[in-house]
Amino acid sequence: MSYNCIIEEYPTILYRLLFPLFMLSAITYSQQISLDRLGKDGLFNYSGGITTNAVFYNGTANRQNLTYVLSGNLNLNIADVYNVPLSFVYSNQEFTTPNPFNFNRLSLSPSYKWITLHVGSSNLSFSQYTLNNHQFDGVGLELAPKGPFNIAMMYGRFLKATEYDPENPNALVAYKRMGYGLNASYKFEKVLLGLSVFKAKDDDSSLQNPVPFELDVAPADNMVISLNSEFSVWEKAQFQLEYAISGITENVRLDEERNRPGLFSFLLDENVSTQYHQAFNASVNYPTANGSLGLGYERVDPNYKTFGAYFFNNDLENITVNANQTIFNNTLNVGVNVGLQRDNLDNTKLAEMKRLVSALNLSYTASEKLNLNGSYSNFQSFTNVRDQFDYINQANDFETLDTLNYRQVSQNANLGINYNFQQSEVKRQSLTINLLYQQSKNEQEGQEAPGGDNAFYNGSVALSLGYPERDLVITPATNVSYNTIGLSESQWIVGPTLGISKQFFEKKLRTNFSTSYNATIASEMPTRSNFNFRLGGNYAPAEDHMLRCNIISLLRNGTENNQADVTVTLGYTYSFSNKKQKRKEPDNSMTGTGSKARLSFRHQGTVYRGSTSQVSAQLINLWESRKGEISHADHRETLLELLREVNLEKDREIFKIKAVAFLDALAQYTQTKERNEK
């Protein structure tokens, strides 16, 4: 692991003041200091922890048999003014591929009242079209007084110089990139006006070794300006507008001049490779008594980009409509979303795609015991593809206008039912049923493509038996799936699951066990089966100590070679601090099934309402309907852990916080998948 000095651009006096802090800081850390609270929480405080994990693996996968990781962190705080953070990670895994980004970072953000200074590796967000949370090594300043005027500015390095490595031809190559930005806004009585300016340029002399021509890496220059406004009409309707223009010189080394100077010619190093592109975004939201109505429009020119964002979607036009309403005495929540997107805005592509998405979400609280959730979405994409030779050889502009037409239709429907038989301090029983249907169909020239019709059906039933006085929860379940893929024969997947969690020794030892078996049955293939079990536990012998052990075993039969994988994880964590905080005891008055225990909150247009068990059922149903969209194994495991934390929480307010955290993570990971697909 290499460490890079991030203050080489700063004056010598700043270097001498901050160098000791930078040398003590190794891995990710960010801390805010409030000078107006100087000394109120003690003169000297420290906190930190050490964690070690060892993973033993025996199986057929291509991975190490033993992996160990030792990590730790220490934070020293002096009078709530000066923080000295130290953290480290040591592992037998090595990461040697060069890259232009800094994964090791230090961020200090001292603040006094409405003034905040950022020093080190920071990230700010001015606008989605200018500077949007791209990490930079430098300085930043935010002024946010109570008045109508706000301003933020920054200067720093966005990319470090990364030479071409013949031994790693697929590694990223980049010139050193420096940038600065300004974001200011002023709010009048009913109108807010804002301006964002961002400039970044590569250092032509930062690379010493020649870069292969085929990598298409050249020093570039970028200048972006964005204007935005917010105002209200008819007292309730809230409008938001933003217009941005970005100028980019793809290669500053070219000597050939541009035909005519551009808008940013006085700030941008222009030549024949300089291009200007625009982006526009407008939205309106109108709240009603028990809901809202929204309309949005976005248009981004082809090739629009900014050096202030890691990635950017361009060449698109979006129209979205969403409505949400609660009816029938707040028992039924209805959400509708419709979106239309198209690309090829400049008509230069050989293929043009249009997407139409419509979704309906329903949530019905029939009683304190019964809760139902349903959703339906219809995703349609249309692609018109023209053969290149037909395009080149056509005699006029009206030949072969539509050589190939593709149409893809995807439908998703989900129904979730949760019924609470009993909710008492002695015994809790609930039944959860989930039904899921998914279909995708491909059509060409109006006819169904061979093998293009795929369908998937899934049903699961789970019974939860809880015994609060014994700290015991037993969850038997069964799962049945049926799917058809293209022209192949259909197949069934069936199997039971059993989960048990139990706490011992005054909840110091928390154990969990689960096992499942499923068989895959297809007419032209031998029956295959998978059997797995998980056994885990956390033991806290003292307040600051935690021991962990998890065992996972997976057996596969019926394949050409029977497989068996076993993974054992052992871990220990020690945390320390000279300032102990009292733990908040759960408010048992809010955890019953009466009216006081009812929750009601909105997340991205959907209302979650009912007791904690009813909201848990809504979250479980949502997870069952959308888990197929999470392809990354780590993301799925993170979401499952967040969902488990929600279901185990008894305090109502903390339950709500954890539920929102789960929903935020689910939205983030599904949006990440959509961006990757684009």
Coordinates of C-alpha atoms in Angstrom, one line a residue, residues 67-377:
T67 CA -7.5 -14.9 4.6
Y68 CA -6.8 -12.7 7.6
V69 CA -7.4 -9.0 8.2
L70 CA -6.3 -6.9 11.1
S71 CA -7.6 -3.3 11.3
G72 CA -7.8 -0.6 13.9
N73 CA -8.6 3.0 14.5
L74 CA -7.7 5.6 17.1
N75 CA -9.0 9.2 17.4
L76 CA -7.6 11.7 19.8
N77 CA -9.7 14.8 20.4
I78 CA -8.3 17.9 22.1
A79 CA -10.9 20.4 23.5
D80 CA -13.3 19.6 20.6
V81 CA -11.0 21.6 18.3
Y82 CA -8.1 19.4 17.2
N83 CA -8.6 15.8 16.0
V84 CA -5.7 13.4 15.4
P85 CA -7.1 10.3 13.7
L86 CA -5.1 7.1 13.0
S87 CA -6.4 4.0 11.3
F88 CA -4.8 1.0 9.6
V89 CA -5.6 -2.2 7.8
Y90 CA -3.2 -5.2 7.3
S91 CA -4.1 -8.3 5.3
N92 CA -2.5 -11.1 3.3
Q93 CA -4.3 -9.8 0.2
E94 CA -2.4 -7.4 -2.0
F95 CA -3.7 -4.7 -4.4
T96 CA -1.0 -3.6 -6.8
T97 CA -2.9 -2.3 -9.8
P98 CA -2.1 1.4 -10.3
N99 CA -5.0 3.9 -10.5
P100 CA -5.5 7.7 -10.6
F101 CA -7.8 7.8 -7.6
N102 CA -6.8 8.0 -3.9
F103 CA -8.4 5.3 -1.7
N104 CA -6.5 6.5 1.3
R105 CA -7.9 9.8 2.5
L106 CA -8.0 12.3 5.3
S107 CA -10.6 15.0 5.6
L108 CA -10.5 17.7 8.3
S109 CA -13.5 20.0 8.5
P110 CA -13.2 22.6 11.3
S111 CA -16.3 24.8 11.6
Y112 CA -17.4 27.8 13.6
K113 CA -21.1 28.7 13.5
W114 CA -21.8 29.1 9.8
I115 CA -18.2 28.8 8.5
T116 CA -16.8 25.5 7.5
L117 CA -13.3 24.8 6.2
H118 CA -12.4 21.6 4.4
V119 CA -8.7 20.5 4.3
G120 CA -7.4 17.3 2.8
S121 CA -9.3 14.7 0.8
S122 CA -12.8 16.1 0.5
N123 CA -15.9 15.9 -1.7
L124 CA -18.4 18.7 -2.3
S125 CA -21.6 18.8 -4.4
F126 CA -22.5 21.9 -6.3
S127 CA -24.8 20.5 -8.9
Q128 CA -25.4 17.2 -10.7
Y129 CA -24.1 18.8 -13.9
T130 CA -21.0 20.5 -12.5
L131 CA -19.2 19.3 -9.3
N132 CA -21.0 16.3 -8.0
N133 CA -19.2 14.5 -5.1
H134 CA -16.0 13.9 -6.9
Q135 CA -13.1 13.4 -4.4
F136 CA -10.3 16.0 -4.5
D137 CA -7.2 16.6 -2.5
G138 CA -7.1 20.3 -1.5
V139 CA -9.1 23.0 0.3
G140 CA -12.7 24.1 0.4
L141 CA -14.7 26.8 2.2
E142 CA -18.5 26.9 2.9
L143 CA -20.3 30.0 4.2
A144 CA -23.9 29.4 5.2
P145 CA -25.2 32.3 7.3
K146 CA -28.8 32.5 8.3
G147 CA -29.5 35.1 5.7
P148 CA -30.4 34.5 2.1
F149 CA -26.8 34.2 0.8
N150 CA -24.8 31.0 0.6
I151 CA -21.4 30.4 -1.0
A152 CA -19.0 27.5 -1.4
M153 CA -15.6 27.3 -3.1
M154 CA -12.8 24.8 -3.6
Y155 CA -9.4 24.1 -5.1
G156 CA -7.5 20.9 -5.4
R157 CA -6.3 17.8 -7.3
F158 CA -8.9 15.5 -8.8
L159 CA -6.6 12.9 -10.3
K160 CA -3.0 12.0 -9.6
A161 CA -0.6 11.3 -12.4
T162 CA -0.6 7.5 -13.2
E163 CA 1.9 6.3 -15.7
Y164 CA 1.3 3.5 -18.3
D165 CA 2.4 0.1 -16.9
P166 CA 3.2 -2.5 -19.6
E167 CA 2.8 -5.2 -17.0
N168 CA -0.8 -4.0 -16.3
P169 CA -2.1 -2.9 -19.7
N170 CA -5.7 -2.8 -18.4
A171 CA -4.9 -0.4 -15.6
L172 CA -6.1 3.2 -15.8
V173 CA -3.7 5.9 -17.1
A174 CA -4.3 9.5 -16.2
Y175 CA -2.7 12.9 -16.2
K176 CA -2.6 15.0 -13.1
R177 CA -5.8 17.0 -13.0
M178 CA -6.3 20.2 -11.0
G179 CA -9.6 22.0 -10.6
Y180 CA -11.4 24.8 -8.8
G181 CA -15.1 25.7 -8.3
L182 CA -17.6 28.2 -7.0
N183 CA -21.2 27.7 -6.0
A184 CA -23.4 30.6 -4.8
S185 CA -27.1 31.2 -4.3
Y186 CA -29.3 34.0 -3.1
K187 CA -32.9 33.6 -1.9
F188 CA -35.3 36.4 -2.5
E189 CA -38.8 36.4 -0.9
K190 CA -40.2 33.8 -3.2
V191 CA -37.4 32.9 -5.6
L192 CA -34.0 31.3 -5.2
L193 CA -31.3 31.9 -7.8
G194 CA -28.1 29.9 -7.9
L195 CA -24.8 29.8 -9.9
S196 CA -22.2 27.0 -10.2
V197 CA -18.9 27.3 -11.9
F198 CA -16.4 24.5 -12.2
K199 CA -13.0 24.3 -14.0
A200 CA -10.6 21.4 -14.3
K201 CA -7.5 20.9 -16.5
D202 CA -4.9 18.1 -16.9
D203 CA -1.2 18.8 -16.5
D204 CA 0.4 18.0 -19.9
S205 CA 3.8 17.5 -18.3
S206 CA 2.7 15.2 -15.5
L207 CA 3.4 11.9 -17.4
Q208 CA 7.0 11.0 -18.3
N209 CA 6.5 7.7 -20.1
P210 CA 4.8 7.5 -23.5
V211 CA 1.2 6.4 -23.6
P212 CA 0.1 4.0 -26.4
F213 CA -2.0 5.6 -29.0
E214 CA -4.7 3.0 -28.8
L215 CA -5.5 3.9 -25.2
D216 CA -6.9 7.3 -26.4
V217 CA -5.5 9.2 -23.4
A218 CA -4.7 12.9 -23.9
P219 CA -4.6 15.9 -21.6
A220 CA -8.0 17.6 -21.5
D221 CA -9.6 20.8 -20.3
N222 CA -13.1 21.3 -19.0
M223 CA -15.2 24.4 -18.0
V224 CA -18.8 24.1 -16.8
I225 CA -21.4 26.7 -15.7
S226 CA -24.8 26.0 -14.3
L227 CA -27.8 28.2 -13.5
N228 CA -30.5 27.0 -11.2
S229 CA -33.7 28.4 -9.6
E230 CA -36.4 27.4 -7.2
F231 CA -39.8 29.1 -6.9
S232 CA -43.4 28.4 -5.9
V233 CA -46.6 29.0 -7.9
W234 CA -50.1 29.0 -6.4
E235 CA -48.5 28.8 -3.0
K236 CA -48.2 25.0 -3.2
A237 CA -46.6 24.1 -6.5
Q238 CA -42.8 23.9 -6.2
F239 CA -40.7 24.4 -9.3
Q240 CA -37.1 23.5 -9.8
L241 CA -35.1 24.5 -12.9
E242 CA -31.4 24.0 -13.9
Y243 CA -29.6 24.8 -17.1
A244 CA -25.9 23.8 -17.6
I245 CA -23.4 24.2 -20.4
S246 CA -20.1 22.3 -20.5
G247 CA -17.1 23.0 -22.8
I248 CA -14.5 20.3 -23.2
T249 CA -11.2 20.3 -25.1
E250 CA -10.4 16.7 -25.6
N251 CA -6.7 17.2 -26.4
V252 CA -5.0 20.5 -25.5
R253 CA -1.9 19.5 -27.5
L254 CA -3.6 20.1 -30.8
D255 CA -2.5 23.3 -32.6
E256 CA -5.3 23.6 -35.1
E257 CA -7.6 26.4 -34.0
R258 CA -11.4 26.2 -33.6
N259 CA -13.5 27.8 -36.4
R260 CA -14.8 30.5 -34.0
P261 CA -14.3 31.2 -30.3
G262 CA -16.7 29.5 -27.9
L263 CA -18.6 30.9 -24.9
F264 CA -15.7 30.0 -22.5
S265 CA -12.8 30.9 -24.8
F266 CA -11.4 33.3 -22.2
L267 CA -11.2 30.4 -19.6
L268 CA -10.8 27.3 -21.7
D269 CA -7.8 26.2 -23.8
E270 CA -9.7 25.9 -27.1
N271 CA -8.7 24.2 -30.3
V272 CA -10.3 22.1 -33.0
S273 CA -11.2 19.3 -30.4
T274 CA -13.3 21.7 -28.2
Q275 CA -17.0 21.0 -28.1
Y276 CA -19.9 22.6 -26.1
H277 CA -22.9 20.6 -24.8
Q278 CA -25.9 21.5 -22.8
A279 CA -28.2 19.9 -20.1
F280 CA -31.6 21.0 -18.8
N281 CA -33.7 19.7 -15.9
A282 CA -37.1 20.9 -14.7
S283 CA -39.5 19.5 -12.2
V284 CA -42.7 20.5 -10.4
N285 CA -44.2 18.9 -7.3
Y286 CA -47.7 19.7 -6.1
P287 CA -48.6 18.4 -2.6
T288 CA -52.2 17.4 -1.8
A289 CA -53.9 16.7 1.5
N290 CA -52.8 13.1 1.6
G291 CA -50.5 12.8 -1.3
S292 CA -48.6 14.5 -4.1
L293 CA -48.4 14.9 -7.8
G294 CA -45.1 15.4 -9.7
L295 CA -43.9 16.0 -13.2
G296 CA -40.3 16.1 -14.5
Y297 CA -38.4 16.7 -17.7
E298 CA -34.7 16.2 -18.4
R299 CA -32.6 16.6 -21.5
V300 CA -28.8 16.0 -21.7
D301 CA -27.0 16.4 -25.0
P302 CA -24.9 13.6 -26.4
N303 CA -21.3 13.6 -25.2
Y304 CA -22.2 16.0 -22.3
K305 CA -19.8 15.4 -19.4
T306 CA -18.1 17.1 -16.5
F307 CA -14.8 16.4 -14.8
G308 CA -16.5 16.9 -11.5
A309 CA -18.4 13.6 -11.6
Y310 CA -17.1 10.0 -11.7
F311 CA -19.6 9.0 -14.4
F312 CA -22.3 10.7 -16.4
N313 CA -25.3 9.6 -18.4
N314 CA -25.8 11.6 -21.5
D315 CA -27.7 11.5 -24.8
L316 CA -31.1 11.1 -23.1
E317 CA -34.5 12.8 -22.8
N318 CA -36.6 11.8 -19.8
I319 CA -40.3 12.6 -19.1
T320 CA -41.6 11.4 -15.7
V321 CA -45.0 11.5 -14.0
N322 CA -45.6 10.4 -10.4
A323 CA -48.6 10.5 -8.1
N324 CA -49.2 9.3 -4.6
Q325 CA -52.4 9.3 -2.6
T326 CA -53.7 7.8 0.7
I327 CA -57.4 7.1 0.7
F328 CA -60.1 5.2 2.6
N329 CA -59.3 6.7 6.0
N330 CA -55.6 6.4 5.6
T331 CA -55.8 2.6 5.1
L332 CA -54.9 2.4 1.4
N333 CA -51.9 4.0 -0.2
V334 CA -51.7 4.2 -4.0
G335 CA -48.5 5.2 -5.9
V336 CA -48.3 5.5 -9.7
N337 CA -45.1 6.2 -11.7
V338 CA -44.7 6.6 -15.4
G339 CA -41.5 7.4 -17.3
L340 CA -40.5 7.7 -20.9
Q341 CA -36.9 7.9 -22.1
R342 CA -35.2 8.1 -25.5
D343 CA -31.7 8.5 -26.8
N344 CA -30.1 9.4 -30.2
L345 CA -31.1 13.1 -29.7
D346 CA -28.9 14.2 -32.6
N347 CA -29.9 11.4 -35.0
T348 CA -26.4 10.2 -35.5
K349 CA -26.6 6.7 -34.1
L350 CA -27.4 3.6 -36.1
A351 CA -29.7 2.4 -33.3
E352 CA -32.3 4.3 -31.4
M353 CA -33.8 3.2 -28.2
K354 CA -37.0 4.2 -26.4
R355 CA -38.0 3.0 -22.9
L356 CA -41.4 3.2 -21.3
V357 CA -41.8 2.3 -17.6
S358 CA -45.0 2.3 -15.7
A359 CA -45.4 1.1 -12.1
L360 CA -48.3 0.8 -9.6
N361 CA -47.7 0.3 -5.9
L362 CA -50.5 -0.5 -3.4
S363 CA -50.4 -0.8 0.4
Y364 CA -53.5 -1.8 2.3
T365 CA -53.8 -2.0 6.1
A366 CA -57.0 -4.0 6.6
S367 CA -56.7 -4.2 10.4
E368 CA -54.1 -4.4 13.2
K369 CA -53.5 -8.0 12.2
L370 CA -53.8 -8.0 8.4
N371 CA -51.6 -6.1 6.0
L372 CA -51.4 -6.4 2.2
N373 CA -48.9 -5.0 -0.3
G374 CA -49.0 -5.3 -4.1
S375 CA -47.0 -3.9 -7.0
Y376 CA -47.0 -4.1 -10.8
S377 CA -44.5 -2.7 -13.3

